[in-house]
PDB file of C-alpha atoms in Angstrom:
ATOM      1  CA  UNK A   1       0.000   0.000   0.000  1.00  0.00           C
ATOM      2  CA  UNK A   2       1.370   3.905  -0.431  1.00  0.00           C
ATOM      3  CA  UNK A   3       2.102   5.985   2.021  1.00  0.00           C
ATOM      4  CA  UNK A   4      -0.916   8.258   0.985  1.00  0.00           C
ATOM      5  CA  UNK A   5      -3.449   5.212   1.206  1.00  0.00           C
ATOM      6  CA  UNK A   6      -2.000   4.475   5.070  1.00  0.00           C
ATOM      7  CA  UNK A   7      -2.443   8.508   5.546  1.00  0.00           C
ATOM      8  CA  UNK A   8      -6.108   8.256   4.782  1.00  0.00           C
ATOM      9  CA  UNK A   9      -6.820   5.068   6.742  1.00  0.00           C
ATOM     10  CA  UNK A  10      -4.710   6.702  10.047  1.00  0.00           C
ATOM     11  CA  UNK A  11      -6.934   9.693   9.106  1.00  0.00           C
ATOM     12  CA  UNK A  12      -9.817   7.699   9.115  1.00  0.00           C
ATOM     13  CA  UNK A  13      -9.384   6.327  11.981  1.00  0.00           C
ATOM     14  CA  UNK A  14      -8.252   9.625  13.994  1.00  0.00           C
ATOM     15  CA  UNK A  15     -11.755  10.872  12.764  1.00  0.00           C
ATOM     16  CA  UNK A  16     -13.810   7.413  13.861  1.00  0.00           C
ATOM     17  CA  UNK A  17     -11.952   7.914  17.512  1.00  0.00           C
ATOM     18  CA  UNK A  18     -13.011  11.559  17.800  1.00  0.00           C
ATOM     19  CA  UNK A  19     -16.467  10.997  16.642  1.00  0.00           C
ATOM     20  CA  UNK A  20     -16.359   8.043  19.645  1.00  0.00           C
ATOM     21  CA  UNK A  21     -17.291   6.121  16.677  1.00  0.00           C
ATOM     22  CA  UNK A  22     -15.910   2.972  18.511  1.00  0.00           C
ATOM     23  CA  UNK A  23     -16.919   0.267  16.464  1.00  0.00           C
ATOM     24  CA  UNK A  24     -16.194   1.799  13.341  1.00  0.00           C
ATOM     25  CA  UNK A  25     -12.222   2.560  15.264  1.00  0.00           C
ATOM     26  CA  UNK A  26     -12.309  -1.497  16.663  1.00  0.00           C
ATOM     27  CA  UNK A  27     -13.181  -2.811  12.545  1.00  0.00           C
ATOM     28  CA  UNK A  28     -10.089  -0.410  11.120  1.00  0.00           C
ATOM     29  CA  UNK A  29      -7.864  -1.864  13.917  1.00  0.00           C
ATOM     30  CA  UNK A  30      -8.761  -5.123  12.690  1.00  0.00           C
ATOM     31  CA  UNK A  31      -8.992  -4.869   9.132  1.00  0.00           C
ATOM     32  CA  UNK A  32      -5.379  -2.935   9.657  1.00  0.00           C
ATOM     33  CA  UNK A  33      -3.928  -6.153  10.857  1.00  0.00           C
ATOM     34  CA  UNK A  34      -5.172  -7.904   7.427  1.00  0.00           C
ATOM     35  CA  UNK A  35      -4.182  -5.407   4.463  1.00  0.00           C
ATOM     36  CA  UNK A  36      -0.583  -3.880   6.891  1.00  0.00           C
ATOM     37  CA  UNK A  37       0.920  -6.507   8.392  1.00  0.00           C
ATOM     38  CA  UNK A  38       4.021  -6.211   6.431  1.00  0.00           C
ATOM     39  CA  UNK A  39       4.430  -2.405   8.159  1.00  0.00           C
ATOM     40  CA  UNK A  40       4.839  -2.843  12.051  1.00  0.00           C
ATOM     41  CA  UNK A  41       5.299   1.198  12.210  1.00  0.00           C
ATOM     42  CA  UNK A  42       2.198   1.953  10.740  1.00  0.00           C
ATOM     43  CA  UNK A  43       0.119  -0.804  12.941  1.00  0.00           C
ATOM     44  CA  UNK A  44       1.658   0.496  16.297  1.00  0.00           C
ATOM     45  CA  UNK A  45       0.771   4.232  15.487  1.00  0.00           C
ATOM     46  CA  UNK A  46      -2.715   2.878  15.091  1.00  0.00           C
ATOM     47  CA  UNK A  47      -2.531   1.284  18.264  1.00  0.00           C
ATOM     48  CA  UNK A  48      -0.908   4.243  19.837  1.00  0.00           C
ATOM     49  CA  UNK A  49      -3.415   6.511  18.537  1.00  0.00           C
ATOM     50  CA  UNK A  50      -6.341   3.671  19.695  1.00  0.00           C
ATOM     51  CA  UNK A  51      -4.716   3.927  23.185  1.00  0.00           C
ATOM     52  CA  UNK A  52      -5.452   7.252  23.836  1.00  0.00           C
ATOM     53  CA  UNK A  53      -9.201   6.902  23.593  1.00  0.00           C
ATOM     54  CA  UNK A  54     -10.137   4.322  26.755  1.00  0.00           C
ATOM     55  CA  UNK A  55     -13.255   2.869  25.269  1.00  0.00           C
ATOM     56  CA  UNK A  56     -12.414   1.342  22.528  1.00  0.00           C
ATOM     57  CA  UNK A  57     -10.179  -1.680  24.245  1.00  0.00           C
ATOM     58  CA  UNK A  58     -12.383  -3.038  26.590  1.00  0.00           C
ATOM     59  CA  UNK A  59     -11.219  -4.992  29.808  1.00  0.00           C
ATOM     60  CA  UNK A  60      -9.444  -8.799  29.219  1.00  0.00           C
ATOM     61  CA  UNK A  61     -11.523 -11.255  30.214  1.00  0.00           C
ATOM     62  CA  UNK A  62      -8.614 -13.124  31.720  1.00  0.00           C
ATOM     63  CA  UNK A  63      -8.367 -15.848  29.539  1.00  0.00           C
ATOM     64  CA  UNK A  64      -4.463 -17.498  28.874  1.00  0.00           C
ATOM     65  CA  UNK A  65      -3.197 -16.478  25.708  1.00  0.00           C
ATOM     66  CA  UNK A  66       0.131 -18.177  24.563  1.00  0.00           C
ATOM     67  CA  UNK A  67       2.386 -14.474  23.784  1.00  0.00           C
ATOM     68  CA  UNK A  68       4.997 -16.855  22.142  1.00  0.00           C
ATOM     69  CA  UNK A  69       4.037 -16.909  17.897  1.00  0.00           C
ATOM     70  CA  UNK A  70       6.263 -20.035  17.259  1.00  0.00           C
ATOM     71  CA  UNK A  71       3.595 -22.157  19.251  1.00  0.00           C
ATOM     72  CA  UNK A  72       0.738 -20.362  17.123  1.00  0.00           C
ATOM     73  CA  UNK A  73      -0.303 -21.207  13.525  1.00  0.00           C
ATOM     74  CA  UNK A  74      -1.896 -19.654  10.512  1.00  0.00           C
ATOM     75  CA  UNK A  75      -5.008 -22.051  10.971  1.00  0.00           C
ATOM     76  CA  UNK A  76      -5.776 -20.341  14.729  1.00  0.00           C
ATOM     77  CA  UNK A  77      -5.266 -17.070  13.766  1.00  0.00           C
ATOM     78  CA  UNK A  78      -8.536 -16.352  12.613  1.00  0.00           C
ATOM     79  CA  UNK A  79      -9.975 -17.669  15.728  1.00  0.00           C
ATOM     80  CA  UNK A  80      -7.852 -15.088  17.366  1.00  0.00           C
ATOM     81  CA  UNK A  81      -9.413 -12.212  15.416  1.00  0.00           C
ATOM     82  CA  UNK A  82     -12.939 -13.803  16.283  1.00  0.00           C
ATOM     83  CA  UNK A  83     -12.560 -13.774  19.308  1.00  0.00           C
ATOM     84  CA  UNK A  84     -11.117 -10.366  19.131  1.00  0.00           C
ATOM     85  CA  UNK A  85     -14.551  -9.340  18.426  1.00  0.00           C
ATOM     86  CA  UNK A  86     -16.089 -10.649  21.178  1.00  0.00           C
ATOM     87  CA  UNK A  87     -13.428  -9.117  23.964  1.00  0.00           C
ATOM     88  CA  UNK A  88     -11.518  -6.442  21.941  1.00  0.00           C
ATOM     89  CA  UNK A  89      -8.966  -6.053  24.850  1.00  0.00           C
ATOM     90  CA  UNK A  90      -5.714  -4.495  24.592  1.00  0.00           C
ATOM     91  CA  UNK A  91      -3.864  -7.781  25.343  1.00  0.00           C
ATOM     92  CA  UNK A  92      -5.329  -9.596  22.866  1.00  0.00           C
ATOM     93  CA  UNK A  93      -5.109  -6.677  20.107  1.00  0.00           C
ATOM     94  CA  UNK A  94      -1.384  -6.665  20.933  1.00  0.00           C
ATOM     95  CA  UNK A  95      -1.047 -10.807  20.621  1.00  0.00           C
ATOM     96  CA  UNK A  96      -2.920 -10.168  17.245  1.00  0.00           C
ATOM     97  CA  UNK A  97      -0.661  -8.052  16.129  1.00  0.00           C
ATOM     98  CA  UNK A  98       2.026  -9.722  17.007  1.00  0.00           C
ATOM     99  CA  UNK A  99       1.316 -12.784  14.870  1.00  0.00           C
ATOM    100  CA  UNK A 100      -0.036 -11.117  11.640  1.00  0.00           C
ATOM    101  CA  UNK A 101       3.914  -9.177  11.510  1.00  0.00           C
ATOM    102  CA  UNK A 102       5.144 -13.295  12.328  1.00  0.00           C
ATOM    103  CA  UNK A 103       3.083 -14.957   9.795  1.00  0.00           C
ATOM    104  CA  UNK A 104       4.108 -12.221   7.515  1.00  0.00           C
ATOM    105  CA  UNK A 105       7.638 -12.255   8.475  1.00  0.00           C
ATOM    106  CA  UNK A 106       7.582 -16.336   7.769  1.00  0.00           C
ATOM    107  CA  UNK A 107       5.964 -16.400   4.466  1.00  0.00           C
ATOM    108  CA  UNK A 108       8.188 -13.982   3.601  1.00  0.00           C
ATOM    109  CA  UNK A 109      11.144 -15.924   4.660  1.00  0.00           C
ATOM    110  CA  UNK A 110       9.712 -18.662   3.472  1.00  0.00           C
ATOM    111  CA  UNK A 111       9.317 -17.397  -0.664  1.00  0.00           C
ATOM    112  CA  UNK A 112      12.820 -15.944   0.333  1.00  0.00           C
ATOM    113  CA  UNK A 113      13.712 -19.330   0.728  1.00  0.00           C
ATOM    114  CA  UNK A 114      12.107 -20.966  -2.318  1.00  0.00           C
ATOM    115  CA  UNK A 115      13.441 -18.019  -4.945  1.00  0.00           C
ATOM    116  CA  UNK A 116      17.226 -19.167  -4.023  1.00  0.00           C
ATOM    117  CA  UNK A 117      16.807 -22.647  -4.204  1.00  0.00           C
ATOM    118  CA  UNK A 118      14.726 -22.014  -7.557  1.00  0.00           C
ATOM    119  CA  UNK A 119      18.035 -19.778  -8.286  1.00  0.00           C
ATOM    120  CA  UNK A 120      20.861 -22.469  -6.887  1.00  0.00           C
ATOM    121  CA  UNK A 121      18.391 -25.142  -9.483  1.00  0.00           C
ATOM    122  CA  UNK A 122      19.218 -22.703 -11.851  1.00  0.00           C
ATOM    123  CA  UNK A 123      22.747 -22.313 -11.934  1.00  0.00           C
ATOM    124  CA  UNK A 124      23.709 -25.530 -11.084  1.00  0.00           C
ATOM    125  CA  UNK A 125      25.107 -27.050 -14.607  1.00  0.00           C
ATOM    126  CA  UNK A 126      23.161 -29.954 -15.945  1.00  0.00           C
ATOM    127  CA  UNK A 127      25.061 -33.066 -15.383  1.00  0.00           C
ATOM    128  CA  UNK A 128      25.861 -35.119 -19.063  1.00  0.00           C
ATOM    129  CA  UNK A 129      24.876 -38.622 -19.250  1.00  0.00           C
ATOM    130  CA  UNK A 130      27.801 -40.526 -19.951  1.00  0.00           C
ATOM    131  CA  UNK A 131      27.423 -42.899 -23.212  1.00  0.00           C
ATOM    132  CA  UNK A 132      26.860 -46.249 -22.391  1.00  0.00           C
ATOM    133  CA  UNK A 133      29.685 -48.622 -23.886  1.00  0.00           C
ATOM    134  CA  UNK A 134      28.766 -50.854 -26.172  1.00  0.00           C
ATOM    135  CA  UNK A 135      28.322 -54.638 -25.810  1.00  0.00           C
ATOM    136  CA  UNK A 136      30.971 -57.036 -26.809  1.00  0.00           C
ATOM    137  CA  UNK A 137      30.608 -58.579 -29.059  1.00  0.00           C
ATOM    138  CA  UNK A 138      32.061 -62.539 -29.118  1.00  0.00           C
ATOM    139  CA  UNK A 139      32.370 -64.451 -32.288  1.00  0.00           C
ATOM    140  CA  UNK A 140      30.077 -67.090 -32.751  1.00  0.00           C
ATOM    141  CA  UNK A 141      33.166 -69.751 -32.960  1.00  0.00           C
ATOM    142  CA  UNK A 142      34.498 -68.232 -29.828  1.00  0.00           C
ATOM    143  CA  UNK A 143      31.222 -68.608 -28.011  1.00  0.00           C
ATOM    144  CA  UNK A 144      31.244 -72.688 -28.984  1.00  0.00           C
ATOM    145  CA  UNK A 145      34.709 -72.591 -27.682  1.00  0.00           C
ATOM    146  CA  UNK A 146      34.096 -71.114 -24.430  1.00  0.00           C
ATOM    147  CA  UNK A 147      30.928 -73.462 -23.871  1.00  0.00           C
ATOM    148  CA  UNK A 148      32.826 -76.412 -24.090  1.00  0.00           C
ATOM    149  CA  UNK A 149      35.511 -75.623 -21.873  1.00  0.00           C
ATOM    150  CA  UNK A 150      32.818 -74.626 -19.015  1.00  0.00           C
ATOM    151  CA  UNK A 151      30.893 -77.616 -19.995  1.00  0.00           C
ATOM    152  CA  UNK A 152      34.283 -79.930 -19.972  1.00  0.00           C
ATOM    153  CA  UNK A 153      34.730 -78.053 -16.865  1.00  0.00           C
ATOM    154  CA  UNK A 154      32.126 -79.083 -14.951  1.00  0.00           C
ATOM    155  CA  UNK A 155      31.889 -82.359 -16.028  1.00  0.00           C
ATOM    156  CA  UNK A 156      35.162 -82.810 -14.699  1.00  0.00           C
ATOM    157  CA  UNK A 157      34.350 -80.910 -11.221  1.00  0.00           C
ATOM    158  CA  UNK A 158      31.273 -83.189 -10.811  1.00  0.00           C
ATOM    159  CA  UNK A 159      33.121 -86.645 -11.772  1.00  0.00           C
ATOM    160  CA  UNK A 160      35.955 -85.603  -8.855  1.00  0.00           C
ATOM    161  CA  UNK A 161      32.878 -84.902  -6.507  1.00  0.00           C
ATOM    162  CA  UNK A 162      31.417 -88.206  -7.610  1.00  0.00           C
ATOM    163  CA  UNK A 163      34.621 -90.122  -6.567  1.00  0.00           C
ATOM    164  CA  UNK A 164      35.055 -88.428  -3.363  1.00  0.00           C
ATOM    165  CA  UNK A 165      31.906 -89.010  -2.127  1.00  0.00           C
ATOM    166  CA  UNK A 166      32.185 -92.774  -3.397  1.00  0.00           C
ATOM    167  CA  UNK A 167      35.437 -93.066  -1.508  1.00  0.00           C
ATOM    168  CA  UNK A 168      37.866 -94.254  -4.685  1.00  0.00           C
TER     169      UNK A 168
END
């Protein structure tokens, strides 16, 4: 987004907050987290600037929430954001904010990742196939040759085996 489209929405929401227009302030915060996450400056001067009116966080209604974004994942995130809307307190705004920078931050990382291997693919020279060597070929008379000397061979082995085991 340009910086003159984040002026308008900051503007936007200055004007919601001094109007006390509190759920119309509560749906930018949110929405906010959706189209900005990739701009941590511009989210916390929209929380900064939510802080100073007191209604529009409400109180926590001291349920756990996990602060640490490696144990969370894009599939409860949503949830999160429901259930913003039910208890829009400053605790769980924060956590909320939190994970859309993370989730950001690891897709980012993440196509980071996947544009230098597609790179490293890339470069890497293509490996020739060596020629396979050909067969040998054996002369038909050699072939006759070499089958009777295996088959004189064994005929010779088994005879030996034959008087051995006949005790000659």
């Amino acid at each position: 987004m340009t910086s003159e489209e984040k002026e308008a929405r900051f503007e936007t929401l200055s004007l919601s907050l001094k109007k006390r227009d509190i759920f119309k302030a509560r749906e930018l915060l949110t929405e906010n987290l959706n189209i900005y996450e990739d701009d941590k400056d511009f989210l916390n001067d929209c929380y900064h600037l939510a802080l100073t009116d007191s209604l529009v966080f409400q109180k926590h209604n001291d349920e756990m929430l996990d602060y640490t974004p490696a144990h969370w994942s894009e599939d409860m995130y949503p949830n999160l954001l429901t259930d913003l809307k039910k208890n829009f307190s400053r605790k769980r705004y924060h956590l909320a904010m939190e994970l859309a920078l993370y989730f950001y931050e690891q897709k980012h990382q993440q196509e980071e990742e996947e544009n230098k291997e597609e790179l490293e693919i890339e470069l890497k020279p293509k490996k020739k196939k060596k020629p396979k060597k050909p067969k040998r070929v054996i002369p038909l008379e050699q072939k006759y040759t070499l089958t009777g000397i295996g088959t004189t061979s064994l005929l010779l082995i088994a005879m030996i085996i034959q008087l051995l085991i006949s005790g000659e």
